[in-house]
mmCIF file of C-alpha atoms in Angstrom:
data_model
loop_
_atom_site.group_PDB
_atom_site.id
_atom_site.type_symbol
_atom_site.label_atom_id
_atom_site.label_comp_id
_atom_site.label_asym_id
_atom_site.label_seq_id
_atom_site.Cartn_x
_atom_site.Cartn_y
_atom_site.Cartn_z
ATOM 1 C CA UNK A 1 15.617 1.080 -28.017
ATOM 2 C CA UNK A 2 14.193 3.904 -25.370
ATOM 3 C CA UNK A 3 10.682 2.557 -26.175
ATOM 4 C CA UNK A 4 11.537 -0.686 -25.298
ATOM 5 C CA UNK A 5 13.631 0.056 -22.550
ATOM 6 C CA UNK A 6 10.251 1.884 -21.151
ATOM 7 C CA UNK A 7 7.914 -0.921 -22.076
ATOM 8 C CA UNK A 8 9.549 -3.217 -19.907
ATOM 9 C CA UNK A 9 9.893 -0.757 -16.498
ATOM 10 C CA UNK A 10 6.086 -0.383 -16.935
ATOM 11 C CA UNK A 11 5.248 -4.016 -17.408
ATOM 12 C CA UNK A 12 8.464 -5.465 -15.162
ATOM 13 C CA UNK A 13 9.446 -2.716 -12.752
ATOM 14 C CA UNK A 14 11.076 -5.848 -10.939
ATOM 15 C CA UNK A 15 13.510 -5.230 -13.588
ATOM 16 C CA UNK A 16 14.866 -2.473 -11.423
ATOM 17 C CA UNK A 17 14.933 -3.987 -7.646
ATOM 18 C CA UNK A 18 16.969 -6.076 -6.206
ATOM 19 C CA UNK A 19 15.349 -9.793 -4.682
ATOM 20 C CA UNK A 20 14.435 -8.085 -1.800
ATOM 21 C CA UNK A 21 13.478 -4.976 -3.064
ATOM 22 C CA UNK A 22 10.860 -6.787 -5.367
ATOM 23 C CA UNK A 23 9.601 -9.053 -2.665
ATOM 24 C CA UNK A 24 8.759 -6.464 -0.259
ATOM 25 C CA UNK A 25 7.019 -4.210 -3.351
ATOM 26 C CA UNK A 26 5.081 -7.585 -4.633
ATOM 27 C CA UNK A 27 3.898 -7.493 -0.441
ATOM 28 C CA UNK A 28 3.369 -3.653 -0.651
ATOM 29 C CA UNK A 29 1.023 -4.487 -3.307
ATOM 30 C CA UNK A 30 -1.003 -7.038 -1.743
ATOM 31 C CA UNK A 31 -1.115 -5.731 1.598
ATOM 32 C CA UNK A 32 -2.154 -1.804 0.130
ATOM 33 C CA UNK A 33 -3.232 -1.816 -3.177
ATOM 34 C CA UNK A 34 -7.086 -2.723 -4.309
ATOM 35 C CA UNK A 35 -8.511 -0.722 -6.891
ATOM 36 C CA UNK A 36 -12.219 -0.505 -6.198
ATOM 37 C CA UNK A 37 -11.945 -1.402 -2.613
ATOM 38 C CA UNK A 38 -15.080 -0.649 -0.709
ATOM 39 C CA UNK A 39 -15.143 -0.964 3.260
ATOM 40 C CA UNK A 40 -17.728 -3.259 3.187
ATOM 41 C CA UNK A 41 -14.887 -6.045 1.742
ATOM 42 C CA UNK A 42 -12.590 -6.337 4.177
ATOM 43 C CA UNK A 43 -13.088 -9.652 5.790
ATOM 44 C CA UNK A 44 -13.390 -10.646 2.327
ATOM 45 C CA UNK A 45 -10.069 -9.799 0.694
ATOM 46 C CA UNK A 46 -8.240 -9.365 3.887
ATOM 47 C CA UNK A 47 -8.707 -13.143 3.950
ATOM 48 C CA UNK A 48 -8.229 -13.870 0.580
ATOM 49 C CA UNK A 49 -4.912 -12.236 0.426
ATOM 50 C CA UNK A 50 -3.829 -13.964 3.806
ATOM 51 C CA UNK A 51 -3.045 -10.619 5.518
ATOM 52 C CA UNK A 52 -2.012 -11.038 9.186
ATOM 53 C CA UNK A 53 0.543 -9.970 11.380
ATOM 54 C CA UNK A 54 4.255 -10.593 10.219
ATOM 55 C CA UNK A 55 5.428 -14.526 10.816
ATOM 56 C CA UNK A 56 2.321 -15.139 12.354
ATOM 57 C CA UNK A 57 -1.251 -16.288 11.619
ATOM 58 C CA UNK A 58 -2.629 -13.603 14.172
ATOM 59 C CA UNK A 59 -5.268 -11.228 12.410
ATOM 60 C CA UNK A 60 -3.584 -8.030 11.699
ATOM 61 C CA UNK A 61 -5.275 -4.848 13.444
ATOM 62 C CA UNK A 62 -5.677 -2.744 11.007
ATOM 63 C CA UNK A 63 -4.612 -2.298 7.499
ATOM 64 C CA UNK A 64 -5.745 0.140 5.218
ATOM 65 C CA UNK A 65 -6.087 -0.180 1.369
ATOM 66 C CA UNK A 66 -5.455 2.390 -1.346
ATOM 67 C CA UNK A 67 -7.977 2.676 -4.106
ATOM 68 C CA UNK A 68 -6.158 3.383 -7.009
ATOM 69 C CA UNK A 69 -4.227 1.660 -9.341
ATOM 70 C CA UNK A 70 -0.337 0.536 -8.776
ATOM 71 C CA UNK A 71 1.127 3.367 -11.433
ATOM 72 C CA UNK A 72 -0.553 6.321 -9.668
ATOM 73 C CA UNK A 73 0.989 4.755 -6.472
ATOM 74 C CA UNK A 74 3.684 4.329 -7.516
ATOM 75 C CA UNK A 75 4.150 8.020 -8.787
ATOM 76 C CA UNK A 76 4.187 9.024 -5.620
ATOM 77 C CA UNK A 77 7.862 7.703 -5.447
ATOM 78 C CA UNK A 78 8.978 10.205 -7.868
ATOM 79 C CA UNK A 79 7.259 13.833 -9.065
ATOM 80 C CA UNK A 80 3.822 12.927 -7.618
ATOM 81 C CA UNK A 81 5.203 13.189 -3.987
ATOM 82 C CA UNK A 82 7.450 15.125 -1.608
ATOM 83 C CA UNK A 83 10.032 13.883 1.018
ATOM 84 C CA UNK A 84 8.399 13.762 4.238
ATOM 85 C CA UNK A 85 9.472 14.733 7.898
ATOM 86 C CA UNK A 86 12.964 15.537 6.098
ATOM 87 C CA UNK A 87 13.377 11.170 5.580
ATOM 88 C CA UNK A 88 15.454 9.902 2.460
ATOM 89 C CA UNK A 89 12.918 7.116 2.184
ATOM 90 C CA UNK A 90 9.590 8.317 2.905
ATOM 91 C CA UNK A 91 6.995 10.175 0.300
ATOM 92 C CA UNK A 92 4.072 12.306 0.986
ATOM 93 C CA UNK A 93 1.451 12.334 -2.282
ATOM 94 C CA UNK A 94 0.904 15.635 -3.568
ATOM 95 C CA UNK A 95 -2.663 14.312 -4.146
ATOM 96 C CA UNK A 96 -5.092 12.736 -1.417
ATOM 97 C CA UNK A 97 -6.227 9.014 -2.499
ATOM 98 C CA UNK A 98 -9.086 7.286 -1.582
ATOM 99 C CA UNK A 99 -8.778 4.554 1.533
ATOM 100 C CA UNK A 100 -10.842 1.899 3.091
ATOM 101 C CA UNK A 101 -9.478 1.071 6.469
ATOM 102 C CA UNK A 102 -9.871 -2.465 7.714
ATOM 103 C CA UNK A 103 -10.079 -2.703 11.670
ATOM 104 C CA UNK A 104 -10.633 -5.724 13.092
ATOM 105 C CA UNK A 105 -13.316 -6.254 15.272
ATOM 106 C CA UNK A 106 -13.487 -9.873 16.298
ATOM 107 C CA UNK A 107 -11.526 -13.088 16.086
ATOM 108 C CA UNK A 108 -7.727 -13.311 16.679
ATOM 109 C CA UNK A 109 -6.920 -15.607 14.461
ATOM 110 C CA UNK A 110 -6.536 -16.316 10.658
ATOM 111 C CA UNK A 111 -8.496 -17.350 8.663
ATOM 112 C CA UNK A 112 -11.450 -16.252 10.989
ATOM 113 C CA UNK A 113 -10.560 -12.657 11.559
ATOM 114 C CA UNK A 114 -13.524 -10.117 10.491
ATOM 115 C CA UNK A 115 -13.150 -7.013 10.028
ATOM 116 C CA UNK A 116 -15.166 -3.233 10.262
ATOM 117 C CA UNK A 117 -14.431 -0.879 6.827
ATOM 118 C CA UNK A 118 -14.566 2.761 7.239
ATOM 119 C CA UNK A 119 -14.096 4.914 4.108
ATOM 120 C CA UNK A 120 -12.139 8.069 3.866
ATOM 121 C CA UNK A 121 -9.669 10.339 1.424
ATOM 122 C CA UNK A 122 -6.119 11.291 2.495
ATOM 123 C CA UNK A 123 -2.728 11.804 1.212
ATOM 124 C CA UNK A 124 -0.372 8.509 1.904
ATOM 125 C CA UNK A 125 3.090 7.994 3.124
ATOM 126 C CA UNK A 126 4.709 5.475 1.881
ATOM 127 C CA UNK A 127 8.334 4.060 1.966
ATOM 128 C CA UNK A 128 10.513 4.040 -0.566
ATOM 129 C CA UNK A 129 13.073 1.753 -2.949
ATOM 130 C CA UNK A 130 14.793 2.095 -6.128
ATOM 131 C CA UNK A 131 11.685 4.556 -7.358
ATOM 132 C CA UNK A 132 9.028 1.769 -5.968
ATOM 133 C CA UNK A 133 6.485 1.458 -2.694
ATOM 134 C CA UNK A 134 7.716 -1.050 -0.056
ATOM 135 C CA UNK A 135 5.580 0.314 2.738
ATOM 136 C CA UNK A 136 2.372 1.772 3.609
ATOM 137 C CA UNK A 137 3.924 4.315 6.583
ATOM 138 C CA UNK A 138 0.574 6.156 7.231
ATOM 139 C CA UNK A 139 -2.503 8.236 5.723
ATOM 140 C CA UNK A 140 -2.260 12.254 6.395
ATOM 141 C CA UNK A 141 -4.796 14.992 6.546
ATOM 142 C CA UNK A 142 -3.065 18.274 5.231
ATOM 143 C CA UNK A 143 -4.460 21.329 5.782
ATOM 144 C CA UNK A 144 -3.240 23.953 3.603
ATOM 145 C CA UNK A 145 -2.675 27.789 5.299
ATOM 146 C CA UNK A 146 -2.895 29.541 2.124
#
């Protein structure tokens, strides 16, 4: 019975969330998640995945993506990540991922919006829910005194 009760967080972690919950983890996904992202894809899958600004069809400034896959991401919810700035709902990863940040650089409007990539690797905050990722809060550089 454990097995299967595991089986079906891993394949269904909607199973756990509320309506809400899983809609703003299904966006989390689209708007953050692309596993083998490069920057020279943005206008590309920015496009493709109709990101823009909330309730509007204005290009979104910036949005970066996280390449990796959603079960290291999501990880970072529970023992791969730390409470950060003392929040309830926000995560630090213990581990730096790699990003491609999408800036725009012309066009205001969707679906002509283009984009510049820039590549980089830093650790991710990220909100929060029920164990899951609703929100891409911010990338971090750490610097470790020790």
């Amino acid at each position: 019975m454990r097995t299967y009760f595991l089986f079906l967080l891993v394949l269904f972690p909607s199973a756990l969330l509320g309506q809400n919950d899983n809609y703003r983890y299904k966006k989390f996904i689209n708007q953050h998640v692309k596993q083998g992202m490069s920057r020279t894809r943005c206008d590309a899958v920015m496009g493709d995945r109709r990101i823009t600004e909330t309730n509007s069809n204005e290009c979104k400034e910036t949005n970066t993506f996280i390449d990796a896959g959603t079960n290291e991401i999501n990880r970072v919810c529970n023992r791969a990540g730390a409470p950060y700035q003392n929040s309830a709902r926000l995560r630090v990863s213990n581990q730096p991922f790699p990003l491609v940040i999408c800036s725009r650089r012309r066009n205001k409007y969707y679906p002509h919006c283009q984009y510049r990539g820039s590549s980089t690797t830093r650790y991710i905050v990220i909100e929060c829910e029920n164990g899951f990722p609703v929100h891409f809060e911010r990338d971090v550089y750490v610097v470790n005194n020790g």
